[in-house]
Tab-separated table of C-alpha atoms and ligand atoms in Angstrom:
chain	number	residue	atom	x	y	z
A	295	MET	CA	50.085	43.078	-29.452
A	296	ASN	CA	52.442	41.450	-31.896
A	297	LYS	CA	54.652	38.494	-31.024
A	298	LYS	CA	57.876	40.510	-30.700
A	299	LYS	CA	56.290	42.928	-28.243
A	300	GLU	CA	54.691	40.115	-26.306
A	301	ASP	CA	58.116	38.490	-26.055
A	302	LEU	CA	59.602	41.660	-24.630
A	303	MET	CA	57.086	41.752	-21.769
A	304	GLU	CA	57.554	38.027	-21.186
A	305	LYS	CA	61.291	38.564	-20.985
A	306	ILE	CA	60.919	41.456	-18.564
A	307	VAL	CA	58.480	39.601	-16.301
A	308	SER	CA	60.759	36.581	-16.276
A	309	LEU	CA	63.856	38.701	-15.568
A	310	CYS	CA	62.020	40.373	-12.682
A	311	LYS	CA	61.211	37.001	-11.148
A	312	ARG	CA	64.648	35.499	-11.774
A	313	ARG	CA	66.611	38.386	-10.359
A	314	GLY	CA	64.456	39.295	-7.366
A	315	LEU	CA	62.794	42.433	-8.691
A	316	ILE	CA	59.114	41.486	-8.763
A	317	PHE	CA	57.386	38.240	-7.767
A	318	PRO	CA	53.764	37.159	-8.344
A	319	GLY	CA	51.793	37.872	-5.137
A	320	SER	CA	50.896	35.011	-2.706
A	321	GLU	CA	52.626	32.604	-5.045
A	322	ILE	CA	52.781	29.591	-2.719
A	323	TYR	CA	48.956	29.629	-2.503
A	324	GLY	CA	48.550	29.684	-6.256
A	325	GLY	CA	48.723	33.476	-6.331
A	326	LEU	CA	46.146	36.225	-6.153
A	327	ALA	CA	45.373	37.625	-9.582
A	328	ASN	CA	47.179	40.848	-10.457
A	329	THR	CA	49.041	41.233	-7.201
A	330	TRP	CA	52.802	41.602	-7.260
A	331	ASP	CA	55.475	41.680	-4.571
A	332	TYR	CA	58.731	43.587	-4.848
A	333	GLY	CA	61.773	41.412	-4.054
A	334	PRO	CA	65.183	42.355	-2.612
A	335	VAL	CA	66.302	44.114	-5.811
A	336	GLY	CA	62.851	45.467	-6.702
A	337	VAL	CA	62.369	47.178	-3.362
A	338	GLU	CA	65.650	49.046	-3.870
A	339	LEU	CA	64.487	50.133	-7.314
A	340	LYS	CA	61.122	51.249	-5.988
A	341	ASN	CA	62.746	53.164	-3.126
A	342	ASN	CA	64.981	54.865	-5.694
A	343	VAL	CA	61.987	55.855	-7.838
A	344	LYS	CA	60.454	57.495	-4.776
A	345	LYS	CA	63.771	59.036	-3.773
A	346	ILE	CA	64.409	60.720	-7.135
A	347	TRP	CA	60.820	61.926	-7.304
A	348	TRP	CA	60.969	63.376	-3.790
A	349	LYS	CA	64.350	64.982	-4.466
A	350	TYR	CA	63.154	66.532	-7.720
A	351	PHE	CA	59.773	67.799	-6.562
A	352	VAL	CA	60.200	68.369	-2.803
A	353	GLN	CA	63.819	68.590	-1.682
A	354	GLU	CA	64.982	70.798	-4.534
A	355	ARG	CA	61.986	73.163	-4.414
A	356	GLU	CA	61.268	75.751	-1.785
A	357	ASP	CA	57.577	75.876	-2.612
A	358	ILE	CA	56.639	72.213	-2.031
A	359	VAL	CA	56.432	70.372	1.293
A	360	GLY	CA	55.671	66.740	2.080
A	361	LEU	CA	52.912	64.881	3.884
A	362	ASP	CA	52.101	61.306	4.834
A	363	ALA	CA	48.379	60.971	5.543
A	364	ALA	CA	46.456	57.883	6.659
A	365	ILE	CA	45.019	55.505	4.063
A	366	LEU	CA	41.737	55.206	5.971
A	367	MET	CA	39.832	58.480	6.071
A	368	ASN	CA	36.471	59.632	7.358
A	369	SER	CA	33.945	58.453	4.742
A	370	LYS	CA	32.592	61.979	4.362
A	371	THR	CA	35.862	62.729	2.547
A	372	TRP	CA	34.738	60.545	-0.347
A	373	GLU	CA	31.244	61.992	-0.413
A	374	ALA	CA	32.756	65.463	-0.649
A	375	SER	CA	35.314	64.494	-3.277
A	376	GLY	CA	32.630	62.982	-5.516
A	377	HIS	CA	34.065	59.471	-5.413
A	378	VAL	CA	31.023	57.849	-3.740
A	379	ALA	CA	28.730	59.151	-6.450
A	380	GLY	CA	30.955	59.156	-9.477
A	381	PHE	CA	34.050	56.986	-9.292
A	382	SER	CA	32.839	54.158	-11.456
A	383	ASP	CA	33.434	52.196	-14.645
A	384	PRO	CA	30.822	50.924	-17.156
A	385	LEU	CA	30.398	47.158	-16.734
A	386	VAL	CA	28.749	44.790	-19.168
A	387	ASP	CA	27.934	41.094	-18.746
A	388	CYS	CA	28.220	38.534	-21.516
A	389	LYS	CA	24.746	36.956	-21.643
A	390	LYS	CA	26.156	33.661	-22.885
A	391	CYS	CA	29.018	32.845	-20.506
A	392	LYS	CA	28.050	35.333	-17.737
A	393	THR	CA	31.536	36.846	-17.493
A	394	ARG	CA	31.791	40.537	-16.627
A	395	HIS	CA	33.866	43.080	-18.561
A	396	ARG	CA	34.621	46.792	-18.805
A	397	GLY	CA	32.666	47.873	-21.866
A	398	ASP	CA	34.763	50.954	-22.633
A	399	LYS	CA	37.974	48.892	-22.493
A	400	LEU	CA	36.608	46.362	-24.981
A	401	ILE	CA	35.930	49.173	-27.426
A	402	GLU	CA	39.271	50.788	-26.620
A	403	GLU	CA	41.133	47.563	-27.383
A	404	LYS	CA	39.586	47.594	-30.842
A	405	HIS	CA	40.018	51.279	-31.638
A	406	GLY	CA	42.724	52.824	-29.454
A	407	VAL	CA	42.401	55.229	-26.580
A	408	ASP	CA	41.137	58.396	-28.284
A	409	ASP	CA	38.076	56.801	-29.798
A	410	VAL	CA	36.453	55.754	-26.547
A	411	ALA	CA	37.370	58.716	-24.355
A	412	GLY	CA	34.320	59.997	-22.475
A	413	ILE	CA	31.855	57.487	-23.898
A	414	LYS	CA	28.391	57.734	-22.270
A	415	LEU	CA	27.086	54.815	-20.189
A	416	GLU	CA	24.036	54.307	-22.429
A	417	ASP	CA	26.216	54.199	-25.579
A	418	VAL	CA	28.484	51.362	-24.451
A	419	GLN	CA	26.270	48.337	-25.147
A	420	PRO	CA	24.884	49.590	-28.502
A	421	ARG	CA	28.430	50.175	-29.737
A	422	LEU	CA	29.591	46.740	-28.635
A	423	MET	CA	26.685	45.202	-30.530
A	424	LYS	CA	26.966	47.429	-33.609
A	425	GLU	CA	30.689	46.819	-33.990
A	426	LYS	CA	30.301	43.115	-33.216
A	427	ILE	CA	32.826	43.220	-30.396
A	428	ALA	CA	33.016	39.686	-29.060
A	429	CYS	CA	33.342	38.449	-25.491
A	430	PRO	CA	37.060	37.701	-24.938
A	431	HIS	CA	36.026	34.669	-22.886
A	432	CYS	CA	33.551	32.813	-25.151
A	433	GLY	CA	33.442	34.791	-28.422
A	434	ALA	CA	29.706	35.615	-28.284
A	435	VAL	CA	28.401	39.075	-29.192
A	436	ASP	CA	25.544	39.318	-26.705
A	437	TRP	CA	25.943	42.043	-24.103
A	438	THR	CA	23.753	43.382	-21.294
A	439	GLU	CA	23.192	47.129	-20.850
A	440	ALA	CA	26.188	48.765	-19.174
A	441	LYS	CA	25.947	49.391	-15.419
A	442	LYS	CA	28.008	51.662	-13.208
A	443	PHE	CA	30.422	49.900	-10.854
A	444	ASN	CA	32.073	51.892	-8.061
A	445	LEU	CA	35.805	51.214	-7.890
A	446	MET	CA	36.374	51.972	-4.222
A	447	PHE	CA	37.248	49.082	-1.894
A	448	LYS	CA	35.039	49.054	1.185
A	449	THR	CA	35.829	47.766	4.626
A	450	HIS	CA	34.627	48.264	8.208
A	451	GLN	CA	36.439	49.900	11.062
A	452	GLY	CA	36.015	48.384	14.523
A	453	VAL	CA	34.031	45.322	15.575
A	454	THR	CA	30.644	46.086	14.032
A	455	GLU	CA	29.807	45.931	10.360
A	456	ASP	CA	27.030	48.519	10.262
A	457	SER	CA	26.923	51.445	7.882
A	458	GLY	CA	28.413	53.716	10.560
A	459	SER	CA	31.645	51.738	10.571
A	460	LEU	CA	32.055	51.779	6.769
A	461	VAL	CA	35.398	53.064	5.549
A	462	TYR	CA	36.985	53.091	2.107
A	463	LEU	CA	40.541	52.322	1.126
A	464	ARG	CA	41.594	55.582	-0.507
A	465	PRO	CA	41.435	55.483	-4.306
A	466	GLU	CA	43.831	58.456	-4.582
A	467	THR	CA	46.286	60.044	-2.154
A	468	ALA	CA	45.137	63.530	-3.158
A	469	GLN	CA	42.301	63.779	-0.632
A	470	GLY	CA	44.702	63.267	2.293
A	471	ILE	CA	46.347	66.467	1.102
A	472	PHE	CA	43.148	68.495	0.728
A	473	VAL	CA	41.879	67.590	4.206
A	474	ASN	CA	45.241	68.657	5.671
A	475	PHE	CA	45.378	71.922	3.736
A	476	LYS	CA	44.706	74.016	6.853
A	477	ASN	CA	47.079	72.008	9.080
A	478	VAL	CA	49.927	72.509	6.638
A	479	LEU	CA	49.174	76.173	6.146
A	480	ASP	CA	48.977	76.780	9.926
A	481	THR	CA	52.303	75.074	10.603
A	482	THR	CA	54.452	76.447	7.764
A	483	HIS	CA	55.214	79.863	6.294
A	484	LEU	CA	54.128	78.952	2.805
A	485	LYS	CA	52.894	81.636	0.459
A	486	LEU	CA	50.946	81.055	-2.734
A	487	PRO	CA	51.822	79.390	-5.004
A	488	PHE	CA	52.799	76.330	-2.956
A	489	GLY	CA	52.412	72.586	-3.140
A	490	ILE	CA	51.943	69.605	-0.856
A	491	ALA	CA	53.388	66.274	-1.989
A	492	GLN	CA	52.604	62.787	-0.872
A	493	ILE	CA	53.668	59.253	-1.777
A	494	GLY	CA	51.480	56.387	-0.677
A	495	LYS	CA	49.247	53.445	-1.433
A	496	ALA	CA	45.964	53.758	-3.271
A	497	PHE	CA	43.400	51.059	-4.019
A	498	ARG	CA	40.927	50.635	-6.870
A	499	ASN	CA	38.805	47.605	-7.566
A	500	GLU	CA	39.760	47.689	-11.242
A	501	ILE	CA	37.694	45.457	-13.517
A	502	THR	CA	40.462	44.900	-16.001
A	503	PRO	CA	43.806	45.018	-14.264
A	504	GLY	CA	46.744	43.691	-16.203
A	505	ASN	CA	49.904	44.240	-18.182
A	506	PHE	CA	52.087	43.230	-15.238
A	507	ILE	CA	52.258	46.130	-12.743
A	508	PHE	CA	50.727	48.662	-15.162
A	509	ARG	CA	47.210	48.372	-13.768
A	510	THR	CA	46.718	46.704	-10.395
A	511	ARG	CA	44.165	47.026	-7.628
A	512	GLU	CA	46.729	48.055	-5.037
A	513	PHE	CA	49.355	50.537	-6.179
A	514	GLU	CA	51.348	53.533	-5.065
A	515	GLN	CA	50.861	57.099	-6.174
A	516	MET	CA	53.185	60.095	-6.022
A	517	GLU	CA	50.992	63.188	-6.058
A	518	ILE	CA	51.301	66.922	-5.637
A	519	GLU	CA	48.471	69.344	-5.053
A	520	TYR	CA	49.887	72.698	-6.118
A	521	PHE	CA	47.847	75.676	-4.921
A	522	VAL	CA	47.734	78.901	-6.914
A	523	ALA	CA	45.700	82.090	-7.174
A	524	GLU	CA	43.046	81.557	-9.845
A	525	LYS	CA	44.513	84.211	-12.142
A	526	ASP	CA	47.882	82.380	-12.188
A	527	TRP	CA	46.708	78.853	-12.885
A	528	LYS	CA	47.484	78.701	-16.604
A	529	LYS	CA	51.018	80.077	-16.277
A	530	LYS	CA	51.843	77.719	-13.403
A	531	TYR	CA	50.198	74.818	-15.209
A	532	GLU	CA	52.476	75.296	-18.220
A	533	GLU	CA	55.585	75.661	-16.005
A	534	PHE	CA	54.763	72.523	-14.057
A	535	LYS	CA	53.989	70.594	-17.220
A	536	GLU	CA	57.483	71.288	-18.446
A	537	SER	CA	59.121	70.180	-15.214
A	538	CYS	CA	57.151	66.897	-15.234
A	539	TRP	CA	58.422	66.146	-18.720
A	540	LYS	CA	61.978	66.991	-17.640
A	541	PHE	CA	61.693	64.663	-14.656
A	542	PHE	CA	61.223	61.667	-16.917
A	543	THR	CA	63.793	62.627	-19.532
A	544	GLU	CA	66.475	63.705	-17.031
A	545	TYR	CA	66.258	60.288	-15.456
A	546	GLY	CA	66.792	58.639	-18.786
A	547	LEU	CA	63.433	57.939	-20.469
A	548	ASN	CA	63.577	58.090	-24.227
A	549	PRO	CA	61.634	61.286	-25.180
A	550	GLU	CA	60.613	59.690	-28.460
A	551	LYS	CA	58.518	57.239	-26.492
A	552	LEU	CA	56.762	59.971	-24.513
A	553	ARG	CA	53.923	62.268	-25.519
A	554	TRP	CA	51.340	64.592	-24.027
A	555	ARG	CA	47.702	63.726	-24.655
A	556	GLN	CA	44.953	66.179	-23.799
A	557	HIS	CA	41.672	64.847	-22.382
A	558	ALA	CA	38.628	65.571	-24.519
A	559	PRO	CA	35.978	67.712	-22.708
A	560	ASP	CA	33.684	64.707	-22.119
A	561	GLU	CA	36.578	62.613	-20.828
A	562	LEU	CA	37.536	64.999	-18.016
A	563	SER	CA	37.128	63.822	-14.418
A	564	HIS	CA	34.325	65.547	-12.532
A	565	TYR	CA	36.831	67.835	-10.757
A	566	SER	CA	38.928	68.839	-13.741
A	567	LYS	CA	38.727	71.734	-16.188
A	568	GLU	CA	41.809	70.716	-18.136
A	569	THR	CA	43.864	67.530	-18.080
A	570	TYR	CA	46.875	66.309	-20.002
A	571	ASP	CA	48.432	62.892	-19.544
A	572	ILE	CA	52.043	62.048	-20.158
A	573	GLU	CA	51.846	58.808	-22.083
A	574	TYR	CA	54.566	56.275	-22.771
A	575	ARG	CA	54.667	53.922	-25.721
A	576	PHE	CA	54.464	50.620	-23.851
A	577	PRO	CA	54.997	47.383	-25.773
A	578	TRP	CA	51.183	47.072	-26.040
A	579	GLY	CA	50.610	50.688	-27.141
A	580	TRP	CA	50.385	54.202	-25.674
A	581	GLY	CA	49.374	54.264	-22.016
A	582	GLU	CA	49.019	56.868	-19.256
A	583	LEU	CA	52.079	57.379	-17.115
A	584	GLU	CA	51.145	60.580	-15.322
A	585	GLY	CA	47.914	62.543	-15.110
A	586	PHE	CA	48.160	66.333	-14.919
A	587	ALA	CA	44.913	68.052	-14.004
A	588	TYR	CA	43.692	71.551	-13.273
A	589	ARG	CA	41.306	70.751	-10.404
A	590	THR	CA	40.182	74.376	-9.935
A	591	ASP	CA	38.939	75.123	-6.385
A	592	PHE	CA	36.603	72.109	-6.583
A	593	ASP	CA	38.106	70.005	-3.771
A	594	LEU	CA	38.728	72.708	-1.177
A	595	LYS	CA	35.229	74.096	-1.795
A	596	GLN	CA	33.647	70.675	-1.435
A	597	HIS	CA	35.515	69.980	1.798
A	598	GLU	CA	34.452	73.360	3.171
A	599	LYS	CA	30.869	72.472	2.353
A	600	PHE	CA	30.929	68.965	3.822
A	601	SER	CA	33.135	69.599	6.880
A	602	GLY	CA	32.223	73.152	7.820
A	603	ALA	CA	35.946	73.959	8.200
A	604	LYS	CA	37.352	77.041	6.513
A	605	LEU	CA	39.940	76.095	3.939
A	606	ARG	CA	41.123	79.550	2.943
A	607	TYR	CA	44.337	81.369	2.268
A	608	ARG	CA	44.778	84.906	3.545
A	609	ASP	CA	46.877	87.030	1.236
A	610	PRO	CA	49.492	88.619	3.554
A	611	GLU	CA	49.545	91.838	1.536
A	612	THR	CA	45.902	92.506	0.737
A	613	ASN	CA	44.485	90.546	3.710
A	614	GLU	CA	41.991	89.088	1.280
A	615	GLU	CA	40.755	85.525	1.951
A	616	ILE	CA	40.560	83.197	-1.034
A	617	ILE	CA	40.073	79.539	-1.803
A	618	PRO	CA	43.145	78.705	-3.883
A	619	HIS	CA	42.901	76.809	-7.147
A	620	CYS	CA	44.800	73.594	-7.604
A	621	ILE	CA	47.068	72.010	-10.205
A	622	GLU	CA	47.695	68.307	-9.759
A	623	PRO	CA	50.558	66.263	-11.190
A	624	SER	CA	49.690	62.676	-10.311
A	625	PHE	CA	52.237	59.909	-10.922
A	626	GLY	CA	51.834	56.178	-10.464
A	627	CYS	CA	54.932	54.933	-8.643
A	628	ASP	CA	54.662	51.350	-9.913
A	629	ARG	CA	53.875	52.566	-13.411
A	630	THR	CA	56.853	54.928	-13.352
A	631	LEU	CA	59.025	52.028	-12.218
A	632	LEU	CA	57.645	49.802	-14.988
A	633	THR	CA	58.359	52.501	-17.561
A	634	PHE	CA	61.954	52.945	-16.407
A	635	LEU	CA	62.303	49.162	-16.436
A	636	ILE	CA	61.016	48.719	-19.998
A	637	ASP	CA	63.019	51.680	-21.244
A	638	ALA	CA	66.218	50.407	-19.610
A	639	TYR	CA	65.897	46.850	-20.962
A	640	THR	CA	68.629	46.294	-23.543
A	641	GLU	CA	69.951	43.265	-25.367
A	642	GLU	CA	73.395	43.346	-26.918
A	643	GLU	CA	75.205	40.740	-28.949
A	644	VAL	CA	78.624	39.997	-27.505
A	645	LYS	CA	81.307	37.352	-27.912
A	646	SER	CA	81.818	34.930	-25.054
A	647	ALA	CA	85.286	34.020	-23.722
A	648	SER	CA	85.260	31.021	-26.083
A	649	GLY	CA	84.441	33.261	-29.039
A	650	GLU	CA	80.763	32.345	-29.418
A	651	LYS	CA	78.030	34.899	-29.957
A	652	GLU	CA	75.763	35.441	-26.957
A	653	THR	CA	73.184	37.943	-25.810
A	654	ARG	CA	74.026	40.294	-22.994
A	655	VAL	CA	70.931	41.557	-21.168
A	656	ILE	CA	71.397	44.878	-19.402
A	657	LEU	CA	69.083	47.180	-17.482
A	658	LYS	CA	70.611	50.514	-18.445
A	659	PHE	CA	69.182	52.451	-15.531
A	660	HIS	CA	70.198	55.995	-14.691
A	661	LYS	CA	72.752	55.644	-11.893
A	662	ASP	CA	70.393	57.144	-9.297
A	663	LEU	CA	67.828	54.481	-10.128
A	664	ALA	CA	70.139	51.475	-10.149
A	665	PRO	CA	69.099	49.199	-7.253
A	666	ILE	CA	72.696	48.151	-6.512
A	667	LYS	CA	75.365	50.742	-7.209
A	668	ALA	CA	78.407	48.462	-7.184
A	669	ALA	CA	79.166	44.767	-6.815
A	670	ILE	CA	82.355	43.583	-5.158
A	671	LEU	CA	83.561	40.371	-6.757
A	672	PRO	CA	86.635	38.436	-5.602
A	673	LEU	CA	87.986	36.395	-8.493
A	674	SER	CA	88.351	33.318	-6.303
A	675	LYS	CA	86.921	32.075	-3.020
A	676	LYS	CA	90.392	31.907	-1.492
A	677	GLU	CA	90.687	33.869	1.703
A	678	GLU	CA	93.594	35.916	0.364
A	679	LEU	CA	91.070	37.493	-2.052
A	680	THR	CA	87.811	37.321	-0.089
A	681	LYS	CA	89.372	39.155	2.861
A	682	PRO	CA	90.370	42.300	0.952
A	683	ALA	CA	87.095	42.078	-1.035
A	684	ARG	CA	85.088	42.097	2.205
A	685	GLY	CA	87.176	45.049	3.379
A	686	ILE	CA	86.220	46.946	0.193
A	687	PHE	CA	82.555	46.026	0.676
A	688	ASN	CA	82.726	47.421	4.218
A	689	SER	CA	84.308	50.658	3.038
A	690	LEU	CA	81.639	51.221	0.353
A	691	LYS	CA	78.481	50.124	2.173
A	692	SER	CA	77.987	53.341	4.144
A	693	HIS	CA	78.044	55.336	0.877
A	694	TRP	CA	75.915	53.189	-1.394
A	695	MET	CA	73.806	50.052	-1.648
A	696	VAL	CA	76.486	47.562	-2.671
A	697	GLN	CA	76.610	43.804	-2.968
A	698	TYR	CA	79.312	41.256	-2.186
A	699	ASP	CA	79.265	38.163	-4.388
A	700	GLU	CA	81.755	35.300	-4.491
A	701	THR	CA	79.558	32.609	-6.070
A	702	GLN	CA	80.028	31.103	-9.572
A	703	SER	CA	82.340	32.227	-12.367
A	704	ILE	CA	83.202	35.899	-12.835
A	705	GLY	CA	81.415	35.873	-16.216
A	706	LYS	CA	78.167	34.686	-14.626
A	707	ARG	CA	78.476	37.274	-11.875
A	708	TYR	CA	78.968	40.113	-14.403
A	709	ARG	CA	75.923	38.856	-16.270
A	710	ARG	CA	73.837	38.842	-13.116
A	711	GLN	CA	74.852	42.379	-12.249
A	712	ASP	CA	74.177	43.587	-15.829
A	713	GLU	CA	70.698	42.090	-15.581
A	714	ILE	CA	69.867	44.149	-12.507
A	715	GLY	CA	71.548	47.267	-13.856
A	716	THR	CA	74.520	47.571	-11.473
A	717	PRO	CA	76.661	50.403	-12.881
A	718	PHE	CA	80.000	49.130	-11.582
A	719	CYS	CA	81.590	45.779	-10.813
A	720	VAL	CA	84.697	45.902	-8.652
A	721	THR	CA	86.874	42.831	-9.157
A	722	VAL	CA	89.508	41.772	-6.671
A	723	ASP	CA	92.139	39.550	-8.305
A	724	PHE	CA	95.551	38.128	-7.443
A	725	GLU	CA	97.239	41.287	-8.749
A	726	THR	CA	95.363	43.188	-6.060
A	727	LEU	CA	97.656	41.580	-3.503
A	728	GLU	CA	100.631	43.173	-5.276
A	729	ASP	CA	99.381	46.555	-6.511
A	730	LYS	CA	96.626	47.253	-3.922
A	731	ALA	CA	94.294	48.069	-6.812
A	732	VAL	CA	91.077	46.607	-8.234
A	733	THR	CA	89.467	46.411	-11.661
A	734	VAL	CA	86.343	48.543	-12.081
A	735	ARG	CA	84.097	47.402	-14.936
A	736	ASP	CA	81.597	49.826	-16.431
A	737	ARG	CA	78.149	48.279	-17.034
A	738	ASP	CA	77.409	49.983	-20.352
A	739	SER	CA	80.788	50.141	-22.091
A	740	MET	CA	82.256	47.077	-20.343
A	741	LYS	CA	85.512	49.058	-20.173
A	742	GLN	CA	87.747	48.122	-17.290
A	743	GLU	CA	89.938	50.460	-15.305
A	744	ARG	CA	92.498	49.741	-12.625
A	745	VAL	CA	91.830	51.825	-9.518
A	746	LYS	CA	93.803	51.975	-6.258
A	747	ILE	CA	91.741	50.662	-3.327
A	748	ASP	CA	92.556	53.817	-1.348
A	749	GLU	CA	91.082	55.948	-4.135
A	750	LEU	CA	88.018	53.797	-4.876
A	751	VAL	CA	85.414	55.796	-2.917
A	752	GLU	CA	86.489	59.080	-4.522
A	753	TYR	CA	86.685	57.420	-7.950
A	754	LEU	CA	83.130	56.059	-7.683
A	755	LYS	CA	81.799	59.369	-6.323
A	756	LYS	CA	83.155	61.077	-9.421
A	757	ARG	CA	81.746	58.455	-11.745
A	758	PHE	CA	78.280	58.780	-10.142
A	759	GLU	CA	78.361	62.513	-10.774
A	760	GLU	CA	79.180	62.127	-14.498
B	68	GAP	N1	44.471	62.158	-8.069
B	68	GAP	C1	44.295	62.014	-9.472
B	68	GAP	C2	44.370	60.620	-9.931
B	68	GAP	O1	44.367	59.694	-9.132
B	68	GAP	P1	44.466	59.124	-12.057
B	68	GAP	O2	44.741	59.512	-13.494
B	68	GAP	O3	43.283	58.309	-11.764
B	68	GAP	O4	44.446	60.501	-11.281
B	68	GAP	C3	47.006	58.995	-11.486
B	68	GAP	O5	45.747	58.376	-11.486
B	68	GAP	C4	48.113	58.020	-11.815
B	68	GAP	O6	48.040	56.895	-10.915
B	68	GAP	C5	48.012	57.413	-13.210
B	68	GAP	O7	48.612	58.244	-14.163
B	68	GAP	C6	48.762	56.106	-13.036
B	68	GAP	O8	50.156	56.330	-13.180
B	68	GAP	C7	48.465	55.731	-11.595
B	68	GAP	N2	47.382	54.721	-11.545
B	68	GAP	C8	46.058	54.926	-11.593
B	68	GAP	N3	45.382	53.762	-11.500
B	68	GAP	C9	46.308	52.787	-11.395
B	68	GAP	C10	46.249	51.362	-11.267
B	68	GAP	N4	45.093	50.721	-11.196
B	68	GAP	N5	47.422	50.680	-11.191
B	68	GAP	C11	48.604	51.314	-11.228
B	68	GAP	N6	48.721	52.654	-11.346
B	68	GAP	C12	47.600	53.394	-11.423
């Protein structure tokens, strides 16, 4: 990563801390590596990411319903899904300093993502040695054979710690959907094709987490399992692919920084026959934003086999019973948020009130994503202004997440709101007392308009629809 790009991430991480978006986890105890907490502004942003996703894929579609399944599931789930046997990464140890690393990632860092896709376990160590890939910790080139390391977090349910009480923290939300396939079908009138969506936490004991919230051990996923008749899978796959792309671009991501990347045959997960990822050009290079897999009938079949339950769909016209096939768009919520954050980060050169050049930092979020929709700013702390300003805050708060702020100079307050991406600042000044109007400042253009207080709600509604 070059210096400029490194600076950008440093700036974003520091902005997130400074403005209450994202804090390092357990900070007062010295932190816990790669854990992050969403602050007062960050939680609004994250809720908005989930809200727009749910609106786009569930609320506005007749064929997709929601679900919220438990994180802890019967351990047989993970035997059936193949995660107990196969959800692992190739680990190598440096013989000199004894640190442990993900072998495929070390090669990937040298060559880029395509080169290492699907590398076999036995090929990892020879390649590290042949290409003289050094230990990032001590610089030696002396690696052990690669070993498989299962990524699932284990814990125990109840008071005993025997093998019978073993449970896993789910590594994907998808399985909660598959095990509820019959429940959903029995309680709705869904006809194929249909989907079940879920947003929730997932956990993976990643060996190399990093890049801020890009790869963490605890994260949130937004997943859909979309069930189709086998003969229709390709058509539906292509349709869904297009709507996933539109989701990101309609909410403001720069399409030039997005691409589809197809998985090579030996890179495919054990359940997938075809997978494409939407990748974003992060400051450190291209990285997966969303995985989009054709999971065939693998999961439902496996769960039938392991549970004995019948997970079938009866065609209402032919009365034929089938196991549907499944298309899976799988989004990382934190990663989606990070992408919107990076894409929205803008620096502009402006002139200060005293005529000096300064940098204005703005998060140019789509209005639906903006954590705070409007800030109400009385020009002075005098009651004659704070009283009407509070009145305006009260009239807006049932419509949107708004903020009242009377601290510091107006310039500093604008700057603060720009830095968290607030689309509108509503300023109450001494003229307000005469004309019963306020100044509305637009985040991006900085244009100011005088709007009657009585018309403010309607005015903002219109502006949000633009
Ligand atoms: N159910 C399929 C599945 O889980 P995946 O490609 O392993 O597929 C899907 O994960 C998405 O979840 C990724 O595209 C990414 O956005 C997000 N994700 C996966 N691992 C993550 C991690 N350690 N930290 C943050 N997000 C992660």
